[in-house]
Amino acid sequence: MRHSRILGTGSHLPDKVLTNRDLESIVDTTDEWIVSRTGIRERHIAADGETTSELALHAARHALAAAGLKPGDIDLIVLATSTPDMVFPSSACLLQKKLGIRHGAAFDVQAVCSGFVYALATADQFIRGGMSRRALVVGAEVFSRILDWKDRGTCVLFGDGAGAVVLGESGTPGILSSHLHSDGAYADILSTPGHVGGGKVLGDPTLKMDGGAVFKLAVRVLEEAAREALDANGLTVADLDWFIAHQANVRIISHTAKKLGVPPEKCVVTVDRHANTSAASIPLALDVAVRDGRIRPGHLVLMEGVGGGFTWGSVLARW
Ligand code: UT7
């Protein structure tokens, strides 16, 4: 039976760092408020002209090097983003061009902060179904460009970055299962409603959020999705080595972990260093935990995304 396995990870953050203290001179906020409500200490901001596909390129190169592969070995690129370089072509195709790959398929997935889990589940299906052998799965965002920098309720929460994995065919299961969900009835609690039409940007192109509603829903669905993934594999919370939830807010991660009974030392948390990077957040956290030696062969890793749509889901992997 065909399976897929993560062969290498990579990530990239833009050079410019914006600290909570820096934000104090932009909006009416404090470092103390941001840290106590979110756990975020700083975020990275892409330079002018630094696009999603550019950030993705750096993360992809690191993941390819970690896997010991060359761009030409890749026959599928699935790139998760809500901040693409342009309306079209997809950022995946622009990344493909930057990597010099001229074969296989490349497309974007748009599931906001669940994007990486959606992209990983998609690539796993392509590999298990025999359509692809080695996929580059990327989450990359420049959320700084869709923020209202006068709205303290949202602009302090997000940042830019990219993370990537190489997923390859394998005789033994790396990806054990994936479960994806969405409910469009919650579209209004987290959205960027603007769009392009008639040669203009129509509507408001900045992010709008009902933070309290998002918080409650996120904790509920993350708990449900974790139980669903473990039940489907006949595993329990005690079997988990690492819990990597979407890095939006340390309180969402700790509330969920507490409800599940996952001890804090098994939660990978990187949101303090890069804030909420939407689709990039899970592969950013994953790459840190792989490179610092926490995630080791044989470990059971649960990745969970949640975000606008509303979308959520899990990927459970054996390292
Ligand atoms: O990928 C998913 C993306 N979204 C999220 O992860 C967001 C989920 N939600 C959250 O993380 C939290 O709801 C927030 C961090 C956004 C807000 O935390 P909260 O504890 O729910 O605060 P709140 O919205 O109830 O606001 C409390 C107070 C309000 O003032 P008043 O009305 O009590 O006077 C806000 O105006 O905090 C105020 N406030 C701020 N104060 C200082 C809101 N933003 C700020 C700020 N600095 N940046």
JSON list of C-alpha atoms and ligand atoms in Angstrom, two decimals, residues 27-30 33-34 37-38 113 152-154 156-158 190 209-212 214-215 246 248-249 251-252 276 278 306-308 310, ligand 1:
[
{"chain": "A", "resi": 27, "resn": "VAL", "atom": "CA", "xyz": [-1.71, 52.02, 17.99]},
{"chain": "A", "resi": 28, "resn": "ASP", "atom": "CA", "xyz": [-3.03, 52.44, 21.56]},
{"chain": "A", "resi": 29, "resn": "THR", "atom": "CA", "xyz": [-1.62, 49.18, 22.95]},
{"chain": "A", "resi": 30, "resn": "THR", "atom": "CA", "xyz": [1.01, 47.88, 25.36]},
{"chain": "A", "resi": 33, "resn": "TRP", "atom": "CA", "xyz": [-1.60, 43.63, 26.97]},
{"chain": "A", "resi": 34, "resn": "ILE", "atom": "CA", "xyz": [-0.36, 41.79, 23.88]},
{"chain": "A", "resi": 37, "resn": "ARG", "atom": "CA", "xyz": [-3.76, 38.15, 25.94]},
{"chain": "A", "resi": 38, "resn": "THR", "atom": "CA", "xyz": [-1.88, 36.38, 23.15]},
{"chain": "A", "resi": 113, "resn": "CYS", "atom": "CA", "xyz": [-5.21, 29.57, 8.85]},
{"chain": "A", "resi": 152, "resn": "ARG", "atom": "CA", "xyz": [-5.46, 47.56, 17.60]},
{"chain": "A", "resi": 153, "resn": "GLY", "atom": "CA", "xyz": [-7.83, 44.60, 17.91]},
{"chain": "A", "resi": 154, "resn": "THR", "atom": "CA", "xyz": [-6.29, 42.91, 14.86]},
{"chain": "A", "resi": 156, "resn": "VAL", "atom": "CA", "xyz": [-1.08, 43.32, 16.78]},
{"chain": "A", "resi": 157, "resn": "LEU", "atom": "CA", "xyz": [-1.98, 39.69, 16.14]},
{"chain": "A", "resi": 158, "resn": "PHE", "atom": "CA", "xyz": [-0.50, 38.85, 12.73]},
{"chain": "A", "resi": 190, "resn": "LEU", "atom": "CA", "xyz": [-13.18, 36.28, 10.33]},
{"chain": "A", "resi": 209, "resn": "MET", "atom": "CA", "xyz": [-12.56, 39.70, 13.13]},
{"chain": "A", "resi": 210, "resn": "ASP", "atom": "CA", "xyz": [-14.88, 38.99, 16.01]},
{"chain": "A", "resi": 211, "resn": "GLY", "atom": "CA", "xyz": [-12.01, 37.92, 18.29]},
{"chain": "A", "resi": 212, "resn": "GLY", "atom": "CA", "xyz": [-14.15, 36.47, 21.07]},
{"chain": "A", "resi": 214, "resn": "VAL", "atom": "CA", "xyz": [-13.15, 33.09, 16.91]},
{"chain": "A", "resi": 215, "resn": "PHE", "atom": "CA", "xyz": [-11.49, 32.21, 20.21]},
{"chain": "A", "resi": 246, "resn": "HIS", "atom": "CA", "xyz": [-2.21, 26.70, 14.62]},
{"chain": "A", "resi": 248, "resn": "ALA", "atom": "CA", "xyz": [-2.54, 32.22, 16.65]},
{"chain": "A", "resi": 249, "resn": "ASN", "atom": "CA", "xyz": [-2.66, 32.78, 20.37]},
{"chain": "A", "resi": 251, "resn": "ARG", "atom": "CA", "xyz": [-4.15, 30.97, 25.18]},
{"chain": "A", "resi": 252, "resn": "ILE", "atom": "CA", "xyz": [-6.03, 29.09, 22.43]},
{"chain": "A", "resi": 276, "resn": "ASN", "atom": "CA", "xyz": [-0.15, 34.57, 13.69]},
{"chain": "A", "resi": 278, "resn": "SER", "atom": "CA", "xyz": [-1.95, 32.10, 9.12]},
{"chain": "A", "resi": 306, "resn": "VAL", "atom": "CA", "xyz": [-8.29, 26.41, 12.40]},
{"chain": "A", "resi": 307, "resn": "GLY", "atom": "CA", "xyz": [-9.24, 29.61, 10.65]},
{"chain": "A", "resi": 308, "resn": "GLY", "atom": "CA", "xyz": [-11.48, 31.68, 8.42]},
{"chain": "A", "resi": 310, "resn": "PHE", "atom": "CA", "xyz": [-14.67, 28.66, 9.06]},
{"chain": "B", "resi": 1, "resn": "UT7", "atom": "O1", "xyz": [-6.37, 32.33, 13.08]},
{"chain": "B", "resi": 1, "resn": "UT7", "atom": "C1", "xyz": [-7.36, 32.77, 13.93]},
{"chain": "B", "resi": 1, "resn": "UT7", "atom": "C2", "xyz": [-7.17, 34.24, 14.06]},
{"chain": "B", "resi": 1, "resn": "UT7", "atom": "N1", "xyz": [-7.81, 34.85, 15.16]},
{"chain": "B", "resi": 1, "resn": "UT7", "atom": "C3", "xyz": [-7.49, 34.65, 16.44]},
{"chain": "B", "resi": 1, "resn": "UT7", "atom": "O2", "xyz": [-6.68, 33.85, 16.83]},
{"chain": "B", "resi": 1, "resn": "UT7", "atom": "C4", "xyz": [-8.14, 35.55, 17.44]},
{"chain": "B", "resi": 1, "resn": "UT7", "atom": "C5", "xyz": [-8.82, 34.82, 18.52]},
{"chain": "B", "resi": 1, "resn": "UT7", "atom": "N2", "xyz": [-9.20, 35.77, 19.56]},
{"chain": "B", "resi": 1, "resn": "UT7", "atom": "C6", "xyz": [-8.28, 36.22, 20.43]},
{"chain": "B", "resi": 1, "resn": "UT7", "atom": "O3", "xyz": [-7.13, 35.83, 20.40]},
{"chain": "B", "resi": 1, "resn": "UT7", "atom": "C7", "xyz": [-8.75, 37.19, 21.48]},
{"chain": "B", "resi": 1, "resn": "UT7", "atom": "O4", "xyz": [-10.15, 37.32, 21.43]},
{"chain": "B", "resi": 1, "resn": "UT7", "atom": "C8", "xyz": [-8.08, 38.59, 21.30]},
{"chain": "B", "resi": 1, "resn": "UT7", "atom": "C9", "xyz": [-6.60, 38.50, 21.62]},
{"chain": "B", "resi": 1, "resn": "UT7", "atom": "C10", "xyz": [-8.28, 39.11, 19.91]},
{"chain": "B", "resi": 1, "resn": "UT7", "atom": "C11", "xyz": [-8.72, 39.58, 22.27]},
{"chain": "B", "resi": 1, "resn": "UT7", "atom": "O5", "xyz": [-8.55, 39.13, 23.61]},
{"chain": "B", "resi": 1, "resn": "UT7", "atom": "P1", "xyz": [-9.73, 39.22, 24.64]},
{"chain": "B", "resi": 1, "resn": "UT7", "atom": "O6", "xyz": [-9.21, 38.80, 25.94]},
{"chain": "B", "resi": 1, "resn": "UT7", "atom": "O7", "xyz": [-10.90, 38.45, 24.04]},
{"chain": "B", "resi": 1, "resn": "UT7", "atom": "O8", "xyz": [-10.01, 40.78, 24.68]},
{"chain": "B", "resi": 1, "resn": "UT7", "atom": "P2", "xyz": [-11.34, 41.57, 24.25]},
{"chain": "B", "resi": 1, "resn": "UT7", "atom": "O9", "xyz": [-11.57, 41.50, 22.80]},
{"chain": "B", "resi": 1, "resn": "UT7", "atom": "O10", "xyz": [-12.44, 41.11, 25.18]},
{"chain": "B", "resi": 1, "resn": "UT7", "atom": "O11", "xyz": [-10.95, 43.03, 24.63]},
{"chain": "B", "resi": 1, "resn": "UT7", "atom": "C12", "xyz": [-10.70, 43.42, 25.97]},
{"chain": "B", "resi": 1, "resn": "UT7", "atom": "C13", "xyz": [-10.28, 44.88, 25.96]},
{"chain": "B", "resi": 1, "resn": "UT7", "atom": "C14", "xyz": [-11.24, 45.77, 25.16]},
{"chain": "B", "resi": 1, "resn": "UT7", "atom": "O12", "xyz": [-11.36, 46.98, 25.87]},
{"chain": "B", "resi": 1, "resn": "UT7", "atom": "P3", "xyz": [-12.67, 47.28, 26.75]},
{"chain": "B", "resi": 1, "resn": "UT7", "atom": "O13", "xyz": [-13.81, 47.23, 25.77]},
{"chain": "B", "resi": 1, "resn": "UT7", "atom": "O14", "xyz": [-12.71, 46.19, 27.79]},
{"chain": "B", "resi": 1, "resn": "UT7", "atom": "O15", "xyz": [-12.40, 48.65, 27.30]},
{"chain": "B", "resi": 1, "resn": "UT7", "atom": "C15", "xyz": [-10.49, 46.02, 23.87]},
{"chain": "B", "resi": 1, "resn": "UT7", "atom": "O16", "xyz": [-10.83, 47.27, 23.28]},
{"chain": "B", "resi": 1, "resn": "UT7", "atom": "O17", "xyz": [-9.00, 45.02, 25.34]},
{"chain": "B", "resi": 1, "resn": "UT7", "atom": "C16", "xyz": [-9.06, 46.05, 24.36]},
{"chain": "B", "resi": 1, "resn": "UT7", "atom": "N3", "xyz": [-8.08, 45.78, 23.31]},
{"chain": "B", "resi": 1, "resn": "UT7", "atom": "C17", "xyz": [-6.81, 46.16, 23.42]},
{"chain": "B", "resi": 1, "resn": "UT7", "atom": "N4", "xyz": [-6.14, 46.83, 24.38]},
{"chain": "B", "resi": 1, "resn": "UT7", "atom": "C18", "xyz": [-4.83, 47.04, 24.19]},
{"chain": "B", "resi": 1, "resn": "UT7", "atom": "C19", "xyz": [-8.26, 45.13, 22.16]},
{"chain": "B", "resi": 1, "resn": "UT7", "atom": "N5", "xyz": [-7.09, 45.09, 21.50]},
{"chain": "B", "resi": 1, "resn": "UT7", "atom": "C20", "xyz": [-6.18, 45.71, 22.26]},
{"chain": "B", "resi": 1, "resn": "UT7", "atom": "C21", "xyz": [-4.80, 45.97, 22.11]},
{"chain": "B", "resi": 1, "resn": "UT7", "atom": "N6", "xyz": [-4.17, 46.64, 23.11]},
{"chain": "B", "resi": 1, "resn": "UT7", "atom": "N7", "xyz": [-4.10, 45.57, 21.05]}
]
